XYZ file of C-alpha atoms in Angstrom:
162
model
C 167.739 85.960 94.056
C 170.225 84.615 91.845
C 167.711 84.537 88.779
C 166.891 87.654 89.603
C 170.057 89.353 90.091
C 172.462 87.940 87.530
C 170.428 89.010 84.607
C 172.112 90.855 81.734
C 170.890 94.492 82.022
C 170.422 94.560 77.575
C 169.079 91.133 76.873
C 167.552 90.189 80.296
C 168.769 87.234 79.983
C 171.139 85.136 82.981
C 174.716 86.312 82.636
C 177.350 83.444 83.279
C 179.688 86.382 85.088
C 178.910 88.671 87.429
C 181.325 91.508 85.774
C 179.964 94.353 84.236
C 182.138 93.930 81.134
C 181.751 90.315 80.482
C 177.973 90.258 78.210
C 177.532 86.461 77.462
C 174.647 85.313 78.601
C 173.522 81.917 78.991
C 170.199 80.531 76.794
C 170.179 77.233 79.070
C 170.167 79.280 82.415
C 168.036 82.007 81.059
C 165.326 79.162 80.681
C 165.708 77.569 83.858
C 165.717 80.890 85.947
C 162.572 81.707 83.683
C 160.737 79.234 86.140
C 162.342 79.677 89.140
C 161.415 83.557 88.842
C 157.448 82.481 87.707
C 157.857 80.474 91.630
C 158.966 83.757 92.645
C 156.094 85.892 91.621
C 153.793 82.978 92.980
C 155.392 82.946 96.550
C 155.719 86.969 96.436
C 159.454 87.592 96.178
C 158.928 89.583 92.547
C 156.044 91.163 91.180
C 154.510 89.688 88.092
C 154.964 93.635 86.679
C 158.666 93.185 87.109
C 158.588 89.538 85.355
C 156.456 90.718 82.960
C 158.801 93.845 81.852
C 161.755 91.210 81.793
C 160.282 88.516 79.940
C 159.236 91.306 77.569
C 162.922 92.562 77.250
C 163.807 88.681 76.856
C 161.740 87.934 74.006
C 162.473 91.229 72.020
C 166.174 90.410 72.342
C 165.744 87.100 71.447
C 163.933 87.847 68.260
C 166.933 89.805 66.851
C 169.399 87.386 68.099
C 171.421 85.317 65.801
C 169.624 81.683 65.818
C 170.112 78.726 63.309
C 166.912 77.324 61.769
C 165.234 78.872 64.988
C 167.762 77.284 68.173
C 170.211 79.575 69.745
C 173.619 78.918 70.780
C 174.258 77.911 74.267
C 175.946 81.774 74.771
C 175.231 84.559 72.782
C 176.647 88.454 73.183
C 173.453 89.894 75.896
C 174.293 93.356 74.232
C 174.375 92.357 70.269
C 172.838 88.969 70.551
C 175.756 87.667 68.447
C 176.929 84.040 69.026
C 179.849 83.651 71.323
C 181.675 80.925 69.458
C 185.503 80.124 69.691
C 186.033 78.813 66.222
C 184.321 78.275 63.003
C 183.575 74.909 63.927
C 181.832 75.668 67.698
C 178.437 74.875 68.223
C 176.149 77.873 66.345
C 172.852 76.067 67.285
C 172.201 74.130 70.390
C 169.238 72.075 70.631
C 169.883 71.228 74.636
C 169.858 74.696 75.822
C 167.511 75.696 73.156
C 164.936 73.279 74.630
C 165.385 74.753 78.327
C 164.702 78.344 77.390
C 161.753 77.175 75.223
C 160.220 75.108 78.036
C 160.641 78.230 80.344
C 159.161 80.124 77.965
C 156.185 77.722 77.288
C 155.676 77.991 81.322
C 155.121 81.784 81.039
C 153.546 81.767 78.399
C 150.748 79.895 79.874
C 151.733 82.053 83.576
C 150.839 84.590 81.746
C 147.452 83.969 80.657
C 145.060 86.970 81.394
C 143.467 89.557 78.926
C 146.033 91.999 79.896
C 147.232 93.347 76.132
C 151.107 93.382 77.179
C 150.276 89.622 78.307
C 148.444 88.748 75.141
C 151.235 90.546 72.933
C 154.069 88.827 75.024
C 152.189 84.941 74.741
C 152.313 85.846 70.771
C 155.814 86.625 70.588
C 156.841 83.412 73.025
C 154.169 81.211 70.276
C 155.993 82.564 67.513
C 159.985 82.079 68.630
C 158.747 78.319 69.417
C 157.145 77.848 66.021
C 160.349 79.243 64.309
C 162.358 76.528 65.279
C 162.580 73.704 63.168
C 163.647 70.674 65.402
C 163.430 68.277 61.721
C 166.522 70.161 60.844
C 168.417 68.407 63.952
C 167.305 64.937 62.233
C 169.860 62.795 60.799
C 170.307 59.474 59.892
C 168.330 56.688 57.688
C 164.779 56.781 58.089
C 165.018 60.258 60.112
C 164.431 59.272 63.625
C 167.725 60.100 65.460
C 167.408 64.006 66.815
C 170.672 65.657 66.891
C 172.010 68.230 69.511
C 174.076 70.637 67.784
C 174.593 72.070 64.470
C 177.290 73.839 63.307
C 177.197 76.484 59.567
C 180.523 75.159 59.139
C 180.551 71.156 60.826
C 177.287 70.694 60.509
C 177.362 67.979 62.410
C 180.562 66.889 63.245
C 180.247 67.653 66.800
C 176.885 66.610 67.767
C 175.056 63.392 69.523
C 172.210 61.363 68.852
């Protein structure tokens, strides 16, 4: 029940604290508890209704979140979806915990696979946040080949890895 229970009530998404006050929520967990709650529905501990209604909440939030050619931070604000950074430099886009909450994502979006027109709507919205993000814009180097982690408005990217 962790998934389940640590979710941001705005965003849906995992919080990284359990206090009411504290709204960052994590895009690396949020994907990663996107599959352990699709295992849930399977073995009966959620309904698919009530992953359904989340996953929608999830993927309006995260179309009016800030995001840098399409990849998220690794925390954002769950209520605002502003990026939680600690200085002009931090990490604005994240291509690590962008790729986990894009791969849960990709899982439910094929979970959720039935004619149902909330199903439909929500496998359009998933198709369209992973089309918006531009992994060539994480590609440095001569000749292109090396994909980048992190990007910064500021850095760019002075504090990323190959």
């Amino acid at each position: 029940s962790y998934f389940t229970d640590e979710t941001e009530f705005n965003s849906g998404m995992h919080k990284i604290s359990p206090l009411v006050t504290d709204a960052r929520v994590s895009v690396k967990s949020t994907g990663l508890g996107l599959l352990t709650q699709i295992i849930g529905v399977e073995r009966k501990f959620i309904s698919r209704q009530l992953l359904l209604d989340r996953l929608t909440r999830i993927v309006k939030f995260l179309n009016r979140a800030t995001k840098y050619h399409g990849a998220y931070p690794e925390l954002l604000n769950g209520r605002t979806g502003a990026p939680v950074l600690n200085d002009s430099c931090e990490i604005a886009a994240d291509l690590k915990s962008t790729a986990y909450l894009m791969q849960g994502l990709l899982v439910a979006r094929n979970y959720f696979s039935t004619d149902d027109p909330k199903e439909k709507e929500l496998r359009e919205k998933i198709t369209a946040l992973w089309s918006d993000v531009d992994w060539t814009a994480f590609v440095k180097g001569e000749g292109g080949y090396h994909l980048y982690n992190a990007w910064s408005p500021s850095c760019l990217f002075d504090k990323s890895t190959p």
